[in-house]
Amino acid sequence: MKIALIDDHPIIIEGYKSILISKKIESDENIAVLCSLAEAYTFIKENAENQVVIDLFVIDYNMPENIENNLYNGEDLAHQIRLFLPNAKIVLLTSIATPILLFEIIQRLQPEGLWLKSDIGMLSFLNHTTSVLSGTTVYSESVNKAYRNVAKYTSILDETNRKILLLLNDGIKTKNLPDYLNLSIDTINHRKSDLKTLLGLDKSDDFELLKKAKMLGLL
């Protein structure tokens, strides 16, 4: 069995590696430590070309981008793993607790694990990793709560509306949203107006829309 740990913080990644070795989950020579998206991308392609089986990837979502390979976070790398090593299990760790983002990651990637860092200690990391290796999909407590909450609103929050909320929450102004969405500014404004009405926010601005979304546990 082979495991790859991918994080740009060496101290954290060595901690994960140490606990896997100490609990005899895997030996040192079968755990790869990769500290950048570029290094990890090369590792993935080389192992795919050589038909080497990697059983599990544990990836930090928040990593410095690798523009050359169009990798802007750990999820982008995970999609490359799905392409080149489709049988590998994938766990994403993130410090971002935005419910809609967590929901979107699950919808797009269907990872075997998605864990909020604030939910995870060394013991839970060990237990969750063991469960994933045995074939169980494991989402941490906060991730499960966020997913269930966003799922309640999918009748009014389709994928596009969720993207609009996320972009506004990231500070993107409405006039710039067409740069991120394949939509005209008129369509975006119409969607925003409908969304405000559905959330009971007639004649409100974007600040009130985001405030309401946060109150509902969407952001």
PDB file of C-alpha atoms in Angstrom:
ATOM      1  CA  MET A   1       0.000   0.000   0.000  1.00  0.00           C
ATOM      2  CA  LYS A   2       1.230   3.489  -0.881  1.00  0.00           C
ATOM      3  CA  ILE A   3       0.108   6.838   0.542  1.00  0.00           C
ATOM      4  CA  ALA A   4       0.897  10.369  -0.663  1.00  0.00           C
ATOM      5  CA  LEU A   5       0.682  13.315   1.745  1.00  0.00           C
ATOM      6  CA  ILE A   6       0.479  16.717   0.035  1.00  0.00           C
ATOM      7  CA  ASP A   7       0.812  19.936   2.028  1.00  0.00           C
ATOM      8  CA  ASP A   8       2.992  23.034   1.770  1.00  0.00           C
ATOM      9  CA  HIS A   9       3.636  23.018   5.540  1.00  0.00           C
ATOM     10  CA  PRO A  10       6.389  20.437   6.239  1.00  0.00           C
ATOM     11  CA  ILE A  11       5.783  20.345   9.995  1.00  0.00           C
ATOM     12  CA  ILE A  12       2.127  19.393   9.532  1.00  0.00           C
ATOM     13  CA  ILE A  13       2.832  16.777   6.908  1.00  0.00           C
ATOM     14  CA  GLU A  14       5.593  15.185   8.977  1.00  0.00           C
ATOM     15  CA  GLY A  15       3.158  14.972  11.891  1.00  0.00           C
ATOM     16  CA  TYR A  16       0.657  13.070   9.747  1.00  0.00           C
ATOM     17  CA  LYS A  17       3.411  10.814   8.464  1.00  0.00           C
ATOM     18  CA  SER A  18       4.717  10.067  11.951  1.00  0.00           C
ATOM     19  CA  ILE A  19       1.352   8.972  13.284  1.00  0.00           C
ATOM     20  CA  LEU A  20       0.738   6.695  10.287  1.00  0.00           C
ATOM     21  CA  ILE A  21       4.119   5.064  10.834  1.00  0.00           C
ATOM     22  CA  SER A  22       3.830   4.829  14.639  1.00  0.00           C
ATOM     23  CA  LYS A  23       0.435   3.114  14.397  1.00  0.00           C
ATOM     24  CA  LYS A  24       1.756   0.801  11.680  1.00  0.00           C
ATOM     25  CA  ILE A  25      -0.731   2.011   9.080  1.00  0.00           C
ATOM     26  CA  GLU A  26       2.148   2.205   6.622  1.00  0.00           C
ATOM     27  CA  SER A  27       5.940   2.115   6.569  1.00  0.00           C
ATOM     28  CA  ASP A  28       8.181   5.100   5.904  1.00  0.00           C
ATOM     29  CA  GLU A  29       9.248   3.975   2.429  1.00  0.00           C
ATOM     30  CA  ASN A  30       5.624   3.719   1.280  1.00  0.00           C
ATOM     31  CA  ILE A  31       4.634   7.259   2.293  1.00  0.00           C
ATOM     32  CA  ALA A  32       5.451  10.030  -0.158  1.00  0.00           C
ATOM     33  CA  VAL A  33       5.707  13.589   1.163  1.00  0.00           C
ATOM     34  CA  LEU A  34       5.021  16.287  -1.442  1.00  0.00           C
ATOM     35  CA  CYS A  35       5.198  19.977  -0.575  1.00  0.00           C
ATOM     36  CA  SER A  36       3.841  21.770  -3.655  1.00  0.00           C
ATOM     37  CA  LEU A  37       1.184  21.337  -6.327  1.00  0.00           C
ATOM     38  CA  ALA A  38       3.887  21.223  -9.011  1.00  0.00           C
ATOM     39  CA  GLU A  39       5.790  18.462  -7.238  1.00  0.00           C
ATOM     40  CA  ALA A  40       2.584  16.519  -6.636  1.00  0.00           C
ATOM     41  CA  TYR A  41       1.499  16.871 -10.268  1.00  0.00           C
ATOM     42  CA  THR A  42       4.803  15.444 -11.479  1.00  0.00           C
ATOM     43  CA  PHE A  43       4.487  12.606  -8.946  1.00  0.00           C
ATOM     44  CA  ILE A  44       0.984  11.761 -10.213  1.00  0.00           C
ATOM     45  CA  LYS A  45       1.967  11.697 -13.878  1.00  0.00           C
ATOM     46  CA  GLU A  46       5.125   9.657 -13.286  1.00  0.00           C
ATOM     47  CA  ASN A  47       3.310   7.035 -11.243  1.00  0.00           C
ATOM     48  CA  ALA A  48       0.506   6.839 -13.784  1.00  0.00           C
ATOM     49  CA  GLU A  49       3.000   6.356 -16.620  1.00  0.00           C
ATOM     50  CA  ASN A  50       4.806   3.643 -14.655  1.00  0.00           C
ATOM     51  CA  GLN A  51       1.506   2.033 -13.603  1.00  0.00           C
ATOM     52  CA  VAL A  52       2.353   2.389  -9.915  1.00  0.00           C
ATOM     53  CA  VAL A  53      -0.660   2.056  -7.623  1.00  0.00           C
ATOM     54  CA  ILE A  54      -1.135   4.865  -5.087  1.00  0.00           C
ATOM     55  CA  ASP A  55      -3.856   3.869  -2.636  1.00  0.00           C
ATOM     56  CA  LEU A  56      -4.494   7.174  -0.912  1.00  0.00           C
ATOM     57  CA  PHE A  57      -3.813  10.871  -1.437  1.00  0.00           C
ATOM     58  CA  VAL A  58      -4.245  13.242   1.508  1.00  0.00           C
ATOM     59  CA  ILE A  59      -4.248  16.796   0.146  1.00  0.00           C
ATOM     60  CA  ASP A  60      -4.345  20.239   1.713  1.00  0.00           C
ATOM     61  CA  TYR A  61      -6.953  22.304  -0.156  1.00  0.00           C
ATOM     62  CA  ASN A  62      -5.242  25.626   0.578  1.00  0.00           C
ATOM     63  CA  MET A  63      -1.950  25.451  -1.305  1.00  0.00           C
ATOM     64  CA  PRO A  64      -0.009  28.004  -3.373  1.00  0.00           C
ATOM     65  CA  GLU A  65      -1.100  27.859  -7.009  1.00  0.00           C
ATOM     66  CA  ASN A  66       0.793  26.219  -9.846  1.00  0.00           C
ATOM     67  CA  ILE A  67      -0.265  28.313 -12.837  1.00  0.00           C
ATOM     68  CA  GLU A  68       1.811  26.329 -15.336  1.00  0.00           C
ATOM     69  CA  ASN A  69      -0.416  23.289 -14.824  1.00  0.00           C
ATOM     70  CA  ASN A  70      -3.633  25.227 -14.118  1.00  0.00           C
ATOM     71  CA  LEU A  71      -3.647  24.114 -10.497  1.00  0.00           C
ATOM     72  CA  TYR A  72      -5.004  26.736  -8.129  1.00  0.00           C
ATOM     73  CA  ASN A  73      -5.797  24.634  -5.065  1.00  0.00           C
ATOM     74  CA  GLY A  74      -5.829  21.081  -3.789  1.00  0.00           C
ATOM     75  CA  GLU A  75      -9.142  20.301  -5.455  1.00  0.00           C
ATOM     76  CA  ASP A  76      -7.685  21.058  -8.885  1.00  0.00           C
ATOM     77  CA  LEU A  77      -4.927  18.564  -8.138  1.00  0.00           C
ATOM     78  CA  ALA A  78      -7.495  16.008  -6.957  1.00  0.00           C
ATOM     79  CA  HIS A  79      -9.262  16.177 -10.316  1.00  0.00           C
ATOM     80  CA  GLN A  80      -5.952  15.346 -12.002  1.00  0.00           C
ATOM     81  CA  ILE A  81      -5.656  12.329  -9.713  1.00  0.00           C
ATOM     82  CA  ARG A  82      -9.131  11.204 -10.800  1.00  0.00           C
ATOM     83  CA  LEU A  83      -7.918  11.500 -14.404  1.00  0.00           C
ATOM     84  CA  PHE A  84      -4.521   9.801 -14.118  1.00  0.00           C
ATOM     85  CA  LEU A  85      -4.996   7.465 -11.132  1.00  0.00           C
ATOM     86  CA  PRO A  86      -8.763   6.828 -11.012  1.00  0.00           C
ATOM     87  CA  ASN A  87      -8.590   4.031  -8.439  1.00  0.00           C
ATOM     88  CA  ALA A  88      -6.825   6.140  -5.813  1.00  0.00           C
ATOM     89  CA  LYS A  89      -8.761   7.335  -2.783  1.00  0.00           C
ATOM     90  CA  ILE A  90      -8.703  11.084  -2.131  1.00  0.00           C
ATOM     91  CA  VAL A  91      -8.984  13.022   1.121  1.00  0.00           C
ATOM     92  CA  LEU A  92      -9.051  16.819   1.156  1.00  0.00           C
ATOM     93  CA  LEU A  93      -8.222  18.816   4.280  1.00  0.00           C
ATOM     94  CA  THR A  94      -9.275  22.463   4.451  1.00  0.00           C
ATOM     95  CA  SER A  95      -9.394  25.351   6.874  1.00  0.00           C
ATOM     96  CA  ILE A  96     -12.146  27.047   4.839  1.00  0.00           C
ATOM     97  CA  ALA A  97     -15.477  26.454   6.549  1.00  0.00           C
ATOM     98  CA  THR A  98     -17.755  28.158   3.984  1.00  0.00           C
ATOM     99  CA  PRO A  99     -20.712  25.728   3.708  1.00  0.00           C
ATOM    100  CA  ILE A 100     -21.469  26.333   0.022  1.00  0.00           C
ATOM    101  CA  LEU A 101     -17.810  25.738  -0.887  1.00  0.00           C
ATOM    102  CA  LEU A 102     -17.739  22.462   1.061  1.00  0.00           C
ATOM    103  CA  PHE A 103     -20.982  21.433  -0.662  1.00  0.00           C
ATOM    104  CA  GLU A 104     -19.535  22.289  -4.077  1.00  0.00           C
ATOM    105  CA  ILE A 105     -16.348  20.296  -3.459  1.00  0.00           C
ATOM    106  CA  ILE A 106     -18.400  17.213  -2.621  1.00  0.00           C
ATOM    107  CA  GLN A 107     -20.674  17.700  -5.631  1.00  0.00           C
ATOM    108  CA  ARG A 108     -17.776  18.151  -8.064  1.00  0.00           C
ATOM    109  CA  LEU A 109     -15.224  15.695  -6.741  1.00  0.00           C
ATOM    110  CA  GLN A 110     -17.036  13.157  -4.556  1.00  0.00           C
ATOM    111  CA  PRO A 111     -13.874  12.689  -2.440  1.00  0.00           C
ATOM    112  CA  GLU A 112     -13.531   9.719  -0.135  1.00  0.00           C
ATOM    113  CA  GLY A 113     -12.796  12.200   2.634  1.00  0.00           C
ATOM    114  CA  LEU A 114     -13.346  15.917   3.248  1.00  0.00           C
ATOM    115  CA  TRP A 115     -12.194  17.119   6.663  1.00  0.00           C
ATOM    116  CA  LEU A 116     -12.271  20.560   8.183  1.00  0.00           C
ATOM    117  CA  LYS A 117      -8.936  21.076   9.934  1.00  0.00           C
ATOM    118  CA  SER A 118     -10.611  22.433  13.060  1.00  0.00           C
ATOM    119  CA  ASP A 119     -12.448  19.084  13.360  1.00  0.00           C
ATOM    120  CA  ILE A 120      -9.298  16.987  13.119  1.00  0.00           C
ATOM    121  CA  GLY A 121      -6.750  16.019  15.750  1.00  0.00           C
ATOM    122  CA  MET A 122      -4.067  13.372  15.418  1.00  0.00           C
ATOM    123  CA  LEU A 123      -6.327  10.608  16.777  1.00  0.00           C
ATOM    124  CA  SER A 124      -9.257  11.482  14.511  1.00  0.00           C
ATOM    125  CA  PHE A 125      -6.845  11.807  11.565  1.00  0.00           C
ATOM    126  CA  LEU A 126      -5.678   8.263  12.266  1.00  0.00           C
ATOM    127  CA  ASN A 127      -9.196   6.869  12.691  1.00  0.00           C
ATOM    128  CA  HIS A 128     -10.586   8.643   9.627  1.00  0.00           C
ATOM    129  CA  THR A 129      -7.632   7.572   7.476  1.00  0.00           C
ATOM    130  CA  THR A 130      -8.066   3.952   8.555  1.00  0.00           C
ATOM    131  CA  SER A 131     -11.764   4.112   7.671  1.00  0.00           C
ATOM    132  CA  VAL A 132     -11.091   5.603   4.233  1.00  0.00           C
ATOM    133  CA  LEU A 133      -8.472   2.941   3.471  1.00  0.00           C
ATOM    134  CA  SER A 134     -11.026   0.265   4.389  1.00  0.00           C
ATOM    135  CA  GLY A 135     -13.487   1.685   1.862  1.00  0.00           C
ATOM    136  CA  THR A 136     -15.628   4.044   3.948  1.00  0.00           C
ATOM    137  CA  THR A 137     -16.291   7.609   2.844  1.00  0.00           C
ATOM    138  CA  VAL A 138     -15.666   9.947   5.773  1.00  0.00           C
ATOM    139  CA  TYR A 139     -16.627  13.616   6.035  1.00  0.00           C
ATOM    140  CA  SER A 140     -15.834  15.421   9.270  1.00  0.00           C
ATOM    141  CA  GLU A 141     -18.610  16.650  11.565  1.00  0.00           C
ATOM    142  CA  SER A 142     -18.650  20.252  10.359  1.00  0.00           C
ATOM    143  CA  VAL A 143     -18.550  19.178   6.719  1.00  0.00           C
ATOM    144  CA  ASN A 144     -21.546  16.881   7.178  1.00  0.00           C
ATOM    145  CA  LYS A 145     -23.464  19.661   8.917  1.00  0.00           C
ATOM    146  CA  ALA A 146     -22.628  22.173   6.173  1.00  0.00           C
ATOM    147  CA  TYR A 147     -23.599  19.759   3.398  1.00  0.00           C
ATOM    148  CA  ARG A 148     -26.960  18.945   4.961  1.00  0.00           C
ATOM    149  CA  ASN A 149     -27.715  22.621   5.494  1.00  0.00           C
ATOM    150  CA  VAL A 150     -26.921  23.705   1.936  1.00  0.00           C
ATOM    151  CA  ALA A 151     -28.818  20.705   0.535  1.00  0.00           C
ATOM    152  CA  LYS A 152     -32.010  22.061   2.136  1.00  0.00           C
ATOM    153  CA  TYR A 153     -31.842  25.092  -0.163  1.00  0.00           C
ATOM    154  CA  THR A 154     -30.969  23.477  -3.490  1.00  0.00           C
ATOM    155  CA  SER A 155     -34.481  24.131  -4.830  1.00  0.00           C
ATOM    156  CA  ILE A 156     -33.653  27.854  -4.898  1.00  0.00           C
ATOM    157  CA  LEU A 157     -29.870  27.604  -4.959  1.00  0.00           C
ATOM    158  CA  ASP A 158     -28.841  25.897  -8.167  1.00  0.00           C
ATOM    159  CA  GLU A 159     -25.160  25.634  -9.063  1.00  0.00           C
ATOM    160  CA  THR A 160     -25.088  29.065 -10.711  1.00  0.00           C
ATOM    161  CA  ASN A 161     -26.752  30.818  -7.779  1.00  0.00           C
ATOM    162  CA  ARG A 162     -24.300  29.133  -5.422  1.00  0.00           C
ATOM    163  CA  LYS A 163     -21.408  30.406  -7.541  1.00  0.00           C
ATOM    164  CA  ILE A 164     -22.840  33.935  -7.474  1.00  0.00           C
ATOM    165  CA  LEU A 165     -23.041  33.867  -3.681  1.00  0.00           C
ATOM    166  CA  LEU A 166     -19.505  32.511  -3.355  1.00  0.00           C
ATOM    167  CA  LEU A 167     -18.075  35.140  -5.701  1.00  0.00           C
ATOM    168  CA  LEU A 168     -19.901  37.980  -3.950  1.00  0.00           C
ATOM    169  CA  ASN A 169     -18.689  36.611  -0.627  1.00  0.00           C
ATOM    170  CA  ASP A 170     -15.121  36.655  -2.005  1.00  0.00           C
ATOM    171  CA  GLY A 171     -15.498  40.374  -2.663  1.00  0.00           C
ATOM    172  CA  ILE A 172     -16.114  40.206  -6.425  1.00  0.00           C
ATOM    173  CA  LYS A 173     -18.309  43.121  -7.514  1.00  0.00           C
ATOM    174  CA  THR A 174     -21.457  42.413  -9.550  1.00  0.00           C
ATOM    175  CA  LYS A 175     -20.090  44.293 -12.592  1.00  0.00           C
ATOM    176  CA  ASN A 176     -17.153  41.845 -12.671  1.00  0.00           C
ATOM    177  CA  LEU A 177     -19.159  38.636 -12.253  1.00  0.00           C
ATOM    178  CA  PRO A 178     -19.407  38.014 -16.036  1.00  0.00           C
ATOM    179  CA  ASP A 179     -15.619  37.530 -15.959  1.00  0.00           C
ATOM    180  CA  TYR A 180     -16.177  34.466 -13.750  1.00  0.00           C
ATOM    181  CA  LEU A 181     -19.507  33.187 -15.068  1.00  0.00           C
ATOM    182  CA  ASN A 182     -20.640  32.442 -18.616  1.00  0.00           C
ATOM    183  CA  LEU A 183     -23.551  34.847 -18.142  1.00  0.00           C
ATOM    184  CA  SER A 184     -24.462  38.402 -19.151  1.00  0.00           C
ATOM    185  CA  ILE A 185     -24.716  41.110 -16.515  1.00  0.00           C
ATOM    186  CA  ASP A 186     -28.498  41.296 -17.144  1.00  0.00           C
ATOM    187  CA  THR A 187     -28.888  37.575 -16.456  1.00  0.00           C
ATOM    188  CA  ILE A 188     -26.789  37.838 -13.309  1.00  0.00           C
ATOM    189  CA  ASN A 189     -28.837  40.786 -12.018  1.00  0.00           C
ATOM    190  CA  HIS A 190     -32.055  38.896 -12.761  1.00  0.00           C
ATOM    191  CA  ARG A 191     -30.795  35.879 -10.845  1.00  0.00           C
ATOM    192  CA  LYS A 192     -29.741  38.047  -7.915  1.00  0.00           C
ATOM    193  CA  SER A 193     -33.148  39.726  -7.854  1.00  0.00           C
ATOM    194  CA  ASP A 194     -34.948  36.365  -7.875  1.00  0.00           C
ATOM    195  CA  LEU A 195     -32.648  35.068  -5.158  1.00  0.00           C
ATOM    196  CA  LYS A 196     -33.306  38.064  -2.920  1.00  0.00           C
ATOM    197  CA  THR A 197     -37.051  37.641  -3.393  1.00  0.00           C
ATOM    198  CA  LEU A 198     -36.907  33.928  -2.571  1.00  0.00           C
ATOM    199  CA  LEU A 199     -34.972  34.737   0.597  1.00  0.00           C
ATOM    200  CA  GLY A 200     -37.470  37.442   1.581  1.00  0.00           C
ATOM    201  CA  LEU A 201     -35.139  40.326   0.798  1.00  0.00           C
ATOM    202  CA  ASP A 202     -37.063  42.572  -1.579  1.00  0.00           C
ATOM    203  CA  LYS A 203     -35.213  45.813  -2.439  1.00  0.00           C
ATOM    204  CA  SER A 204     -32.081  44.835  -0.520  1.00  0.00           C
ATOM    205  CA  ASP A 205     -28.446  45.263  -1.529  1.00  0.00           C
ATOM    206  CA  ASP A 206     -25.697  42.661  -1.850  1.00  0.00           C
ATOM    207  CA  PHE A 207     -24.578  43.225   1.735  1.00  0.00           C
ATOM    208  CA  GLU A 208     -28.024  42.202   2.996  1.00  0.00           C
ATOM    209  CA  LEU A 209     -28.063  39.216   0.633  1.00  0.00           C
ATOM    210  CA  LEU A 210     -24.753  37.947   2.004  1.00  0.00           C
ATOM    211  CA  LYS A 211     -25.867  38.673   5.570  1.00  0.00           C
ATOM    212  CA  LYS A 212     -29.009  36.591   5.030  1.00  0.00           C
ATOM    213  CA  ALA A 213     -27.023  33.759   3.427  1.00  0.00           C
ATOM    214  CA  LYS A 214     -24.672  33.692   6.404  1.00  0.00           C
ATOM    215  CA  MET A 215     -27.617  33.708   8.822  1.00  0.00           C
ATOM    216  CA  LEU A 216     -29.028  30.665   7.004  1.00  0.00           C
ATOM    217  CA  GLY A 217     -25.679  28.862   7.294  1.00  0.00           C
ATOM    218  CA  LEU A 218     -24.857  29.017   3.600  1.00  0.00           C
ATOM    219  CA  LEU A 219     -21.711  31.128   3.847  1.00  0.00           C
TER     220      LEU A 219
END
